[in-house]
Amino acid sequence: MEERKERRIIMFPLPFLGHFNPMIKLAGIFHRSGFSVTILHTSFNPPDPSLYPEFTFRTIHHNNEGEEEDPLAQPEASGMDLVAFIRLLRQTYAEPFRESLTAQVGGGEKVCCLVSDVVWGKNTEDAAEEVGIRRMVLSTSGAASFCAYAAYPLLRDKHYLPIQDSRLDEPVTELTPLKVKDLPVMETNEPEELFRVVNNMVKGAKSSSGIIWNTFEDLERPSLMALNSELQVPIFLIGPFHKHTDSFLPTTKSKEDHVTTDWLDKQDPKSVIYVSFGSLADIEEKEFLEIAWGLRNSQRPFLWVVRPGLVRGTEWLESLSREFIDNISRKGKIVKWVNQLEVLAHPAVGAFWTHCGWNSTLESICEGVPMICTPCFTDQRVNARYIVDVWQAGVMLERSKMDRKEIEKVIRSVIIEEGDGLTEMCLKWKERAKVCLSKDGSSSRYLEKLVTHVLSIDSNACAS
Ligand code: UDP
């Protein structure tokens, strides 16, 4: 253990919550395994280092040679779709990252390796090579969706992509159980860029010294076997990250967190539907109103996260009249943000209506909470199909079919009728997630292998 303390791992997360959260948890796992950790973070969307005193943080500033403003803070950037934004992010930070990594590695301390988010792609590879350290990647999505990304060239050759509306319900026989509508794409003005980002990500994973996955073997065995032969690099399935230790739960709670917990404490066991579409997805005002009425008509208590920016083109709750809010507040609670890990673990929560982001999916599985799946884009669609058809841990509520009547029907089927063996399946998955982190469980064994691997790539190519 002492020996490892002198060894540092440098981590480079993508600056979005769904990517930063698992990276910081992975940093905690490395730290508990005896490594020191430095997080290189973009000046865009920076975290608060005081929340993580055990790590060293270094801010990478955007390349402002000859230009004063951060390109990511410009109005044009805020109007971009996610694909265009990721292109800009990667362009903006490529050179500053290289400089920052060089400065860190040249600092005299032994650096074992770089762990970068897989979405940074091959961009980080040359920089790591230049300073003589190995690069591992963290995949913050599930293995099944990565299989679909890895199949992009084939999907294109076979004309599944770009998606045609007339083929939405067709099965993709090469990626069972996915249908064409489940393929991980998103609306963008730069479709070619989407292909580039995905291909670059897959290439970057293939040329890495190993891939760390926030998933567990029991959950995704067939996809992982497929990836093993496709990627040909060591794979470490050490998830679910957030369950490695209770210390990953925040020790301080905000006033709003207390209010939410007090409200949940007053509800009956398994009676509440928790609704959240994560940190990035947005919806139309019309959809927002259907959700509001569907929740109200279901007569179930609900906790609904309406983060600012959730409803396209509006501020917060403008669409709902005061009368409506008063009307629903007897049954439901609308908040801007919650501590989701705590909410899902609360005994009052009976279902999670989710956009099926990978973190949300895993967090729900770990608490045995059945899901209502309304995927919005990219891997969420794959996750939703697996939740419903493979893991049988939820039901689908497609966005295109999301009217108040359907919403009410689906909520009642999950919360009152408890689906078709849904609760039992969810409890099974909860147990399996627990077992994989037990002493001889698969994730614990992979973690041991990962530590050995990091130390071995360090001695093969270590910059000191
Ligand atoms: N989250 C949270 N409070 C909220 C909504 C989300 O803490 O009110 C957290 C959630 O626990 C998860 C992350 O934000 O860890 C969202 O990641 P996910 O992959 O589910 O979706 P994304 O935001 O990337 O679309």
Short mmCIF file of C-alpha atoms and ligand atoms in Angstrom, two decimals:
data_model
loop_
_atom_site.label_atom_id
_atom_site.label_comp_id
_atom_site.label_asym_id
_atom_site.label_seq_id
_atom_site.Cartn_x
_atom_site.Cartn_y
_atom_site.Cartn_z
CA MET A 1 0.00 0.00 0.00
CA GLU A 2 2.80 2.41 0.99
CA GLU A 3 4.56 1.81 -2.30
CA ARG A 4 1.45 2.76 -4.25
CA LYS A 5 0.94 6.01 -2.38
CA GLU A 6 3.94 7.36 -4.20
CA ARG A 7 2.28 6.50 -7.46
CA ARG A 8 -0.06 8.91 -9.05
CA ILE A 9 -2.85 8.34 -11.53
CA ILE A 10 -3.90 11.28 -13.68
CA MET A 11 -7.57 11.39 -14.65
CA PHE A 12 -9.25 13.43 -17.35
CA PRO A 13 -13.06 13.43 -17.12
CA LEU A 14 -15.47 14.77 -19.72
CA PRO A 15 -17.06 17.86 -18.12
CA PHE A 16 -20.65 16.62 -17.97
CA LEU A 17 -22.21 15.32 -14.78
CA GLY A 18 -23.05 11.86 -16.14
CA HIS A 19 -19.34 11.48 -17.00
CA PHE A 20 -17.79 13.39 -14.10
CA ASN A 21 -19.75 11.49 -11.40
CA PRO A 22 -18.42 8.03 -12.31
CA MET A 23 -14.89 9.39 -12.90
CA ILE A 24 -14.74 10.95 -9.45
CA LYS A 25 -16.04 7.71 -7.93
CA LEU A 26 -13.36 5.81 -9.81
CA ALA A 27 -10.82 8.28 -8.40
CA GLY A 28 -12.11 7.33 -4.95
CA ILE A 29 -11.71 3.64 -5.74
CA PHE A 30 -8.10 4.19 -6.85
CA HIS A 31 -7.42 6.29 -3.77
CA ARG A 32 -8.77 3.56 -1.48
CA SER A 33 -6.51 1.13 -3.34
CA GLY A 34 -3.51 3.21 -2.34
CA PHE A 35 -2.90 5.53 -5.30
CA SER A 36 -2.66 9.30 -5.35
CA VAL A 37 -4.95 10.97 -7.87
CA THR A 38 -4.75 14.17 -9.89
CA ILE A 39 -7.85 15.29 -11.77
CA LEU A 40 -7.22 17.44 -14.83
CA HIS A 41 -10.43 19.34 -15.44
CA THR A 42 -11.55 21.76 -18.15
CA SER A 43 -12.30 25.32 -17.09
CA PHE A 44 -15.69 24.67 -18.70
CA ASN A 45 -18.13 23.28 -16.08
CA PRO A 46 -15.51 22.97 -13.33
CA PRO A 47 -16.19 20.95 -10.16
CA ASP A 48 -15.74 22.31 -6.65
CA PRO A 49 -12.41 20.81 -5.47
CA SER A 50 -13.28 21.50 -1.82
CA LEU A 51 -15.82 18.64 -2.04
CA TYR A 52 -13.02 16.19 -2.80
CA PRO A 53 -10.08 17.10 -0.56
CA GLU A 54 -8.36 13.74 -1.10
CA PHE A 55 -7.54 14.54 -4.74
CA THR A 56 -5.37 17.15 -6.44
CA PHE A 57 -7.22 19.24 -9.02
CA ARG A 58 -5.63 21.09 -11.93
CA THR A 59 -7.72 23.32 -14.14
CA ILE A 60 -7.04 23.21 -17.86
CA HIS A 61 -7.86 26.58 -19.33
CA HIS A 62 -9.20 26.88 -22.85
CA ASN A 63 -6.73 27.85 -25.51
CA ASN A 64 -6.95 31.60 -25.46
CA GLU A 65 -3.89 32.48 -27.48
CA GLY A 66 -4.96 35.52 -29.43
CA GLU A 67 -8.53 35.34 -28.21
CA GLU A 68 -9.95 36.62 -24.97
CA GLU A 69 -13.16 34.64 -24.71
CA ASP A 70 -13.77 30.99 -23.95
CA PRO A 71 -15.32 29.61 -27.17
CA LEU A 72 -17.54 27.34 -25.06
CA ALA A 73 -19.05 30.31 -23.26
CA GLN A 74 -20.09 32.08 -26.47
CA PRO A 75 -23.79 32.34 -27.40
CA GLU A 76 -23.17 30.23 -30.54
CA ALA A 77 -21.95 27.39 -28.31
CA SER A 78 -25.03 27.44 -26.09
CA GLY A 79 -27.22 27.04 -29.19
CA MET A 80 -25.26 24.01 -30.44
CA ASP A 81 -26.51 20.46 -30.32
CA LEU A 82 -24.49 18.02 -28.20
CA VAL A 83 -22.52 16.58 -31.13
CA ALA A 84 -21.36 20.01 -32.29
CA PHE A 85 -20.60 20.96 -28.71
CA ILE A 86 -18.43 17.88 -28.16
CA ARG A 87 -16.54 18.71 -31.38
CA LEU A 88 -15.87 22.21 -30.06
CA LEU A 89 -14.93 20.90 -26.62
CA ARG A 90 -12.40 18.48 -28.08
CA GLN A 91 -10.92 21.10 -30.40
CA THR A 92 -10.70 23.67 -27.64
CA TYR A 93 -8.99 21.50 -25.06
CA ALA A 94 -6.71 19.26 -27.19
CA GLU A 95 -3.61 21.45 -26.96
CA PRO A 96 -4.18 22.80 -23.41
CA PHE A 97 -4.61 19.20 -22.24
CA ARG A 98 -1.30 18.19 -23.83
CA GLU A 99 0.47 21.09 -22.12
CA SER A 100 -1.16 20.36 -18.80
CA LEU A 101 -0.29 16.65 -18.94
CA THR A 102 3.32 17.47 -19.83
CA ALA A 103 3.54 19.81 -16.83
CA GLN A 104 2.10 17.18 -14.49
CA VAL A 105 4.29 14.34 -15.65
CA GLY A 106 7.39 16.54 -15.65
CA GLY A 107 6.78 17.43 -12.02
CA GLY A 108 9.15 14.77 -10.67
CA GLU A 109 6.49 12.52 -9.15
CA LYS A 110 5.99 8.99 -10.47
CA VAL A 111 2.91 8.89 -12.69
CA CYS A 112 1.50 5.44 -13.42
CA CYS A 113 -0.95 6.17 -16.14
CA LEU A 114 -3.60 8.46 -17.53
CA VAL A 115 -7.26 7.47 -17.25
CA SER A 116 -9.31 9.55 -19.68
CA ASP A 117 -12.99 9.46 -20.52
CA VAL A 118 -13.46 7.27 -23.58
CA VAL A 119 -15.35 10.10 -25.33
CA TRP A 120 -12.17 12.20 -25.53
CA GLY A 121 -11.21 9.54 -28.07
CA LYS A 122 -7.75 9.22 -29.55
CA ASN A 123 -7.08 12.91 -28.78
CA THR A 124 -5.49 12.02 -25.48
CA GLU A 125 -3.38 9.20 -26.92
CA ASP A 126 -0.62 11.25 -28.57
CA ALA A 127 -0.28 13.45 -25.50
CA ALA A 128 0.19 10.40 -23.25
CA GLU A 129 2.67 8.86 -25.67
CA GLU A 130 4.66 12.07 -25.84
CA VAL A 131 5.25 12.05 -22.09
CA GLY A 132 5.82 8.30 -21.97
CA ILE A 133 2.83 7.14 -19.96
CA ARG A 134 0.17 4.60 -20.79
CA ARG A 135 -3.44 5.58 -21.29
CA MET A 136 -6.42 3.68 -20.01
CA VAL A 137 -9.99 4.77 -20.69
CA LEU A 138 -13.13 4.88 -18.62
CA SER A 139 -16.37 3.98 -20.33
CA THR A 140 -19.23 5.66 -18.50
CA SER A 141 -21.86 3.92 -20.61
CA GLY A 142 -22.91 0.27 -20.50
CA ALA A 143 -21.26 -2.51 -22.49
CA ALA A 144 -24.36 -3.16 -24.62
CA SER A 145 -24.42 0.39 -25.95
CA PHE A 146 -20.68 0.28 -26.61
CA CYS A 147 -21.29 -2.82 -28.76
CA ALA A 148 -23.71 -0.74 -30.81
CA TYR A 149 -21.18 2.09 -31.13
CA ALA A 150 -18.49 -0.39 -32.18
CA ALA A 151 -20.91 -1.66 -34.85
CA TYR A 152 -21.45 1.81 -36.42
CA PRO A 153 -19.53 1.00 -39.65
CA LEU A 154 -21.56 -2.18 -40.11
CA LEU A 155 -24.81 -0.40 -39.26
CA ARG A 156 -23.98 2.13 -41.93
CA ASP A 157 -23.05 -0.49 -44.51
CA LYS A 158 -26.32 -2.29 -43.90
CA HIS A 159 -28.27 1.00 -44.11
CA TYR A 160 -29.67 0.82 -40.57
CA LEU A 161 -27.96 4.20 -40.15
CA PRO A 162 -28.92 6.96 -40.73
CA ILE A 163 -32.23 5.84 -39.24
CA GLN A 164 -35.23 5.85 -41.59
CA ASP A 165 -38.64 6.42 -40.03
CA SER A 166 -40.13 3.58 -42.09
CA ARG A 167 -37.80 1.03 -40.43
CA LEU A 168 -38.08 2.04 -36.75
CA ASP A 169 -39.63 -1.23 -35.55
CA GLU A 170 -37.38 -3.50 -37.57
CA PRO A 171 -35.10 -5.75 -35.50
CA VAL A 172 -31.36 -5.21 -35.88
CA THR A 173 -30.49 -8.89 -36.20
CA GLU A 174 -26.77 -8.20 -35.69
CA LEU A 175 -27.47 -6.60 -32.29
CA THR A 176 -30.35 -8.57 -30.76
CA PRO A 177 -32.58 -7.45 -28.99
CA LEU A 178 -32.20 -3.94 -30.46
CA LYS A 179 -34.64 -2.50 -32.95
CA VAL A 180 -33.72 0.27 -35.37
CA LYS A 181 -35.34 2.84 -33.07
CA ASP A 182 -33.04 1.72 -30.22
CA LEU A 183 -29.79 2.52 -32.03
CA PRO A 184 -27.65 5.04 -30.13
CA VAL A 185 -27.97 8.19 -32.22
CA MET A 186 -29.07 11.73 -31.55
CA GLU A 187 -30.54 14.59 -33.50
CA THR A 188 -27.76 16.74 -34.86
CA ASN A 189 -27.03 19.24 -37.58
CA GLU A 190 -23.67 17.54 -38.01
CA PRO A 191 -24.47 13.83 -38.71
CA GLU A 192 -21.01 13.18 -40.16
CA GLU A 193 -19.47 14.56 -36.98
CA LEU A 194 -21.48 12.05 -34.94
CA PHE A 195 -19.92 9.23 -36.96
CA ARG A 196 -16.48 10.77 -36.48
CA VAL A 197 -16.91 11.14 -32.71
CA VAL A 198 -18.14 7.56 -32.35
CA ASN A 199 -15.44 6.05 -34.57
CA ASN A 200 -12.76 8.05 -32.82
CA MET A 201 -14.06 6.90 -29.45
CA VAL A 202 -14.04 3.21 -30.48
CA LYS A 203 -10.56 3.52 -32.03
CA GLY A 204 -9.32 5.25 -28.90
CA ALA A 205 -10.66 2.39 -26.78
CA LYS A 206 -9.01 -0.22 -29.02
CA SER A 207 -5.61 1.47 -28.83
CA SER A 208 -5.77 2.02 -25.06
CA SER A 209 -3.96 -0.04 -22.42
CA GLY A 210 -7.28 -1.14 -20.97
CA ILE A 211 -10.90 -0.16 -20.48
CA ILE A 212 -12.50 0.36 -17.10
CA TRP A 213 -16.23 -0.18 -17.06
CA ASN A 214 -18.88 1.00 -14.64
CA THR A 215 -20.88 -2.19 -14.99
CA PHE A 216 -20.84 -5.72 -13.57
CA GLU A 217 -20.31 -9.09 -15.17
CA ASP A 218 -23.63 -10.67 -14.26
CA LEU A 219 -25.56 -7.81 -15.84
CA GLU A 220 -23.84 -7.62 -19.20
CA ARG A 221 -22.03 -10.90 -19.79
CA PRO A 222 -22.96 -11.47 -23.49
CA SER A 223 -22.12 -7.88 -24.48
CA LEU A 224 -18.85 -8.08 -22.61
CA MET A 225 -17.88 -11.30 -24.34
CA ALA A 226 -18.60 -9.65 -27.69
CA LEU A 227 -16.50 -6.62 -26.72
CA ASN A 228 -13.63 -8.78 -25.51
CA SER A 229 -13.17 -10.25 -28.95
CA GLU A 230 -13.91 -6.98 -30.77
CA LEU A 231 -11.65 -4.66 -28.77
CA GLN A 232 -8.77 -6.99 -27.88
CA VAL A 233 -7.62 -4.97 -24.87
CA PRO A 234 -7.90 -5.78 -21.15
CA ILE A 235 -11.34 -4.97 -19.77
CA PHE A 236 -12.07 -4.31 -16.10
CA LEU A 237 -15.68 -4.50 -14.93
CA ILE A 238 -15.53 -3.02 -11.49
CA GLY A 239 -18.96 -1.42 -11.20
CA PRO A 240 -21.26 -0.32 -9.79
CA PHE A 241 -18.74 2.33 -8.73
CA HIS A 242 -21.06 4.14 -6.31
CA LYS A 243 -21.53 0.99 -4.25
CA HIS A 244 -17.86 0.41 -3.44
CA THR A 245 -18.21 2.36 -0.23
CA ASP A 246 -20.86 4.25 1.73
CA SER A 247 -18.50 7.20 1.88
CA PHE A 248 -19.55 8.00 -1.69
CA LEU A 249 -22.78 9.39 -0.25
CA PRO A 250 -22.42 13.10 0.53
CA THR A 251 -21.89 13.80 4.22
CA THR A 252 -23.49 17.23 4.14
CA LYS A 253 -27.05 17.77 3.01
CA SER A 254 -28.52 20.98 1.65
CA LYS A 255 -31.71 22.49 3.05
CA GLU A 256 -33.56 21.27 -0.06
CA ASP A 257 -32.27 17.71 0.49
CA HIS A 258 -33.71 17.78 4.01
CA VAL A 259 -37.06 19.04 2.74
CA THR A 260 -37.18 16.25 0.16
CA THR A 261 -36.28 13.57 2.71
CA ASP A 262 -38.91 14.90 5.14
CA TRP A 263 -41.51 14.72 2.40
CA LEU A 264 -40.49 11.17 1.42
CA ASP A 265 -40.58 10.11 5.08
CA LYS A 266 -44.28 10.98 5.16
CA GLN A 267 -45.19 8.76 2.19
CA ASP A 268 -46.23 5.11 2.30
CA PRO A 269 -43.63 2.46 1.45
CA LYS A 270 -43.13 1.96 -2.29
CA SER A 271 -45.85 4.48 -3.14
CA VAL A 272 -43.85 7.32 -4.75
CA ILE A 273 -42.96 7.66 -8.39
CA TYR A 274 -39.65 9.46 -8.75
CA VAL A 275 -39.27 11.29 -12.09
CA SER A 276 -35.99 12.60 -13.49
CA PHE A 277 -34.52 12.90 -16.97
CA GLY A 278 -30.94 13.44 -15.85
CA SER A 279 -28.67 16.41 -16.37
CA LEU A 280 -28.76 16.99 -20.15
CA ALA A 281 -31.98 15.86 -21.83
CA ASP A 282 -34.62 18.48 -22.61
CA ILE A 283 -38.27 18.19 -23.56
CA GLU A 284 -40.88 20.30 -25.36
CA GLU A 285 -43.36 22.36 -23.36
CA LYS A 286 -46.17 20.20 -24.74
CA GLU A 287 -44.50 17.05 -23.41
CA PHE A 288 -43.92 18.73 -20.07
CA LEU A 289 -47.63 19.47 -19.72
CA GLU A 290 -48.60 15.91 -20.65
CA ILE A 291 -46.22 14.63 -17.96
CA ALA A 292 -47.68 17.05 -15.41
CA TRP A 293 -51.26 15.98 -16.15
CA GLY A 294 -50.36 12.29 -16.37
CA LEU A 295 -48.70 12.43 -12.95
CA ARG A 296 -51.60 14.30 -11.45
CA ASN A 297 -54.22 11.98 -12.95
CA SER A 298 -52.41 8.89 -11.72
CA GLN A 299 -53.32 9.93 -8.16
CA ARG A 300 -49.96 8.62 -6.96
CA PRO A 301 -47.52 10.69 -4.92
CA PHE A 302 -44.64 11.83 -7.10
CA LEU A 303 -41.28 13.51 -6.75
CA TRP A 304 -40.41 15.27 -10.02
CA VAL A 305 -37.04 16.84 -10.82
CA VAL A 306 -37.65 19.81 -13.11
CA ARG A 307 -34.16 21.18 -13.51
CA PRO A 308 -33.85 24.66 -15.03
CA GLY A 309 -33.42 24.11 -18.78
CA LEU A 310 -35.43 20.86 -18.82
CA VAL A 311 -38.23 22.48 -20.81
CA ARG A 312 -36.89 23.83 -24.08
CA GLY A 313 -37.03 27.61 -24.36
CA THR A 314 -38.52 28.32 -20.93
CA GLU A 315 -37.23 29.14 -17.50
CA TRP A 316 -38.64 27.22 -14.56
CA LEU A 317 -42.28 26.04 -14.42
CA GLU A 318 -43.60 28.92 -16.52
CA SER A 319 -45.97 26.54 -18.27
CA LEU A 320 -47.75 25.51 -15.10
CA SER A 321 -50.31 27.83 -13.60
CA ARG A 322 -50.23 28.61 -9.89
CA GLU A 323 -53.57 26.85 -9.62
CA PHE A 324 -52.13 23.68 -11.13
CA ILE A 325 -49.11 23.73 -8.84
CA ASP A 326 -51.35 24.22 -5.78
CA ASN A 327 -53.58 21.47 -7.06
CA ILE A 328 -50.80 18.90 -7.44
CA SER A 329 -48.81 19.91 -4.40
CA ARG A 330 -51.12 17.87 -2.21
CA LYS A 331 -49.93 14.70 -3.98
CA GLY A 332 -46.65 15.59 -5.56
CA LYS A 333 -43.47 17.54 -5.13
CA ILE A 334 -41.56 19.39 -7.84
CA VAL A 335 -37.89 20.17 -7.15
CA LYS A 336 -34.94 21.52 -9.14
CA TRP A 337 -32.48 18.80 -8.15
CA VAL A 338 -32.25 15.94 -5.66
CA ASN A 339 -29.60 13.69 -4.30
CA GLN A 340 -30.66 10.82 -6.53
CA LEU A 341 -28.68 8.11 -4.74
CA GLU A 342 -30.53 8.92 -1.53
CA VAL A 343 -33.91 9.23 -3.20
CA LEU A 344 -33.65 5.84 -4.93
CA ALA A 345 -32.59 4.21 -1.67
CA HIS A 346 -35.59 5.66 0.22
CA PRO A 347 -38.21 3.00 1.12
CA ALA A 348 -41.06 5.26 -0.07
CA VAL A 349 -39.89 5.16 -3.70
CA GLY A 350 -41.79 2.56 -5.72
CA ALA A 351 -40.77 3.41 -9.30
CA PHE A 352 -38.32 5.56 -11.23
CA TRP A 353 -39.51 7.25 -14.41
CA THR A 354 -36.16 7.79 -16.12
CA HIS A 355 -34.50 8.81 -19.37
CA CYS A 356 -32.27 5.74 -18.85
CA GLY A 357 -28.89 7.45 -18.64
CA TRP A 358 -26.38 4.76 -17.68
CA ASN A 359 -25.76 6.13 -14.18
CA SER A 360 -29.47 6.36 -13.45
CA THR A 361 -29.99 2.85 -14.81
CA LEU A 362 -27.29 1.35 -12.58
CA GLU A 363 -28.38 3.37 -9.56
CA SER A 364 -31.95 2.11 -9.94
CA ILE A 365 -30.83 -1.49 -10.45
CA CYS A 366 -28.72 -1.30 -7.27
CA GLU A 367 -31.75 -0.21 -5.23
CA GLY A 368 -34.16 -2.68 -6.83
CA VAL A 369 -36.45 0.10 -8.07
CA PRO A 370 -38.56 -0.72 -11.18
CA MET A 371 -38.13 1.73 -14.06
CA ILE A 372 -40.45 3.44 -16.49
CA CYS A 373 -38.22 4.02 -19.49
CA THR A 374 -38.44 7.10 -21.69
CA PRO A 375 -35.10 7.28 -23.48
CA CYS A 376 -34.21 10.52 -25.25
CA PHE A 377 -30.97 9.96 -27.16
CA THR A 378 -27.71 8.00 -27.64
CA ASP A 379 -27.06 5.10 -25.27
CA GLN A 380 -30.29 5.77 -23.34
CA ARG A 381 -32.22 3.98 -26.09
CA VAL A 382 -30.06 0.86 -25.84
CA ASN A 383 -30.24 0.91 -22.04
CA ALA A 384 -34.03 1.16 -22.16
CA ARG A 385 -34.34 -1.84 -24.46
CA TYR A 386 -32.11 -3.92 -22.16
CA ILE A 387 -33.97 -2.77 -19.03
CA VAL A 388 -37.29 -3.84 -20.51
CA ASP A 389 -36.53 -6.88 -22.68
CA VAL A 390 -33.41 -8.42 -21.14
CA TRP A 391 -33.25 -7.50 -17.46
CA GLN A 392 -37.04 -7.21 -17.13
CA ALA A 393 -36.56 -4.41 -14.65
CA GLY A 394 -38.91 -1.88 -16.22
CA VAL A 395 -41.53 -0.99 -18.80
CA MET A 396 -41.24 1.20 -21.87
CA LEU A 397 -43.04 4.52 -22.24
CA GLU A 398 -41.88 5.81 -25.58
CA ARG A 399 -41.52 9.54 -25.93
CA SER A 400 -43.58 9.57 -29.11
CA LYS A 401 -46.48 7.90 -27.22
CA MET A 402 -46.21 9.99 -24.09
CA ASP A 403 -49.69 11.47 -23.63
CA ARG A 404 -51.44 11.92 -20.28
CA LYS A 405 -53.66 8.84 -20.67
CA GLU A 406 -50.77 6.54 -21.53
CA ILE A 407 -48.69 8.00 -18.71
CA GLU A 408 -51.43 7.39 -16.18
CA LYS A 409 -51.89 3.83 -17.44
CA VAL A 410 -48.18 2.99 -17.28
CA ILE A 411 -47.72 4.50 -13.81
CA ARG A 412 -50.64 2.55 -12.44
CA SER A 413 -49.40 -0.67 -14.05
CA VAL A 414 -46.03 -0.31 -12.36
CA ILE A 415 -46.96 1.14 -8.98
CA ILE A 416 -50.36 -0.41 -8.29
CA GLU A 417 -50.34 -3.63 -10.28
CA GLU A 418 -46.55 -4.00 -9.77
CA GLY A 419 -45.97 -5.14 -13.36
CA ASP A 420 -45.50 -8.74 -14.33
CA GLY A 421 -43.06 -10.00 -11.72
CA LEU A 422 -41.27 -6.68 -12.07
CA THR A 423 -40.65 -6.18 -8.37
CA GLU A 424 -39.21 -9.67 -8.00
CA MET A 425 -36.83 -9.22 -10.92
CA CYS A 426 -35.68 -5.86 -9.60
CA LEU A 427 -34.94 -7.34 -6.19
CA LYS A 428 -32.95 -10.11 -7.88
CA TRP A 429 -30.81 -7.56 -9.68
CA LYS A 430 -30.30 -5.62 -6.48
CA GLU A 431 -28.97 -8.77 -4.85
CA ARG A 432 -26.71 -9.61 -7.80
CA ALA A 433 -25.24 -6.10 -7.78
CA LYS A 434 -24.46 -6.59 -4.12
CA VAL A 435 -22.85 -9.99 -4.65
CA CYS A 436 -20.47 -8.74 -7.34
CA LEU A 437 -18.92 -6.34 -4.84
CA SER A 438 -18.60 -8.94 -2.08
CA LYS A 439 -15.11 -10.22 -1.23
CA ASP A 440 -14.97 -12.86 -3.98
CA GLY A 441 -17.47 -11.17 -6.26
CA SER A 442 -16.61 -10.46 -9.90
CA SER A 443 -16.13 -6.70 -9.50
CA SER A 444 -13.82 -7.17 -6.50
CA ARG A 445 -11.73 -9.65 -8.47
CA TYR A 446 -11.58 -7.29 -11.45
CA LEU A 447 -10.46 -4.48 -9.15
CA GLU A 448 -7.54 -6.59 -7.92
CA LYS A 449 -6.61 -7.27 -11.54
CA LEU A 450 -6.91 -3.59 -12.37
CA VAL A 451 -4.54 -2.56 -9.58
CA THR A 452 -2.00 -5.18 -10.72
CA HIS A 453 -2.44 -4.01 -14.31
CA VAL A 454 -1.88 -0.35 -13.45
CA LEU A 455 1.27 -1.22 -11.54
CA SER A 456 2.52 -3.37 -14.41
CA ILE A 457 1.94 -0.78 -17.14
CA ASP A 458 3.59 1.71 -14.82
CA SER A 459 6.78 -0.35 -14.64
CA ASN A 460 6.71 -0.98 -18.40
CA ALA A 461 6.36 2.65 -19.31
CA CYS A 462 6.71 4.87 -16.35
CA ALA A 463 7.75 8.48 -16.44
CA SER A 464 9.43 9.47 -13.25
N1 UDP B 1 -28.65 13.18 -10.60
C1 UDP B 1 -28.81 13.69 -9.32
N2 UDP B 1 -29.91 14.44 -9.06
C2 UDP B 1 -30.87 14.71 -9.98
C3 UDP B 1 -30.72 14.16 -11.27
C4 UDP B 1 -29.58 13.39 -11.56
O1 UDP B 1 -27.98 13.45 -8.44
O2 UDP B 1 -31.82 15.42 -9.65
C5 UDP B 1 -27.43 12.38 -10.90
C6 UDP B 1 -27.75 10.91 -11.00
O3 UDP B 1 -27.64 10.29 -9.74
C7 UDP B 1 -26.70 10.42 -12.00
C8 UDP B 1 -26.39 11.64 -12.85
O4 UDP B 1 -26.92 12.76 -12.16
O5 UDP B 1 -25.54 9.99 -11.31
C9 UDP B 1 -27.04 11.57 -14.21
O6 UDP B 1 -26.34 10.67 -15.00
P1 UDP B 1 -27.07 9.78 -16.08
O7 UDP B 1 -26.02 8.95 -16.74
O8 UDP B 1 -28.19 9.03 -15.50
O9 UDP B 1 -27.70 10.81 -17.10
P2 UDP B 1 -27.14 12.12 -17.86
O10 UDP B 1 -27.30 13.25 -16.95
O11 UDP B 1 -25.70 11.85 -18.23
O12 UDP B 1 -28.04 12.21 -19.06
#
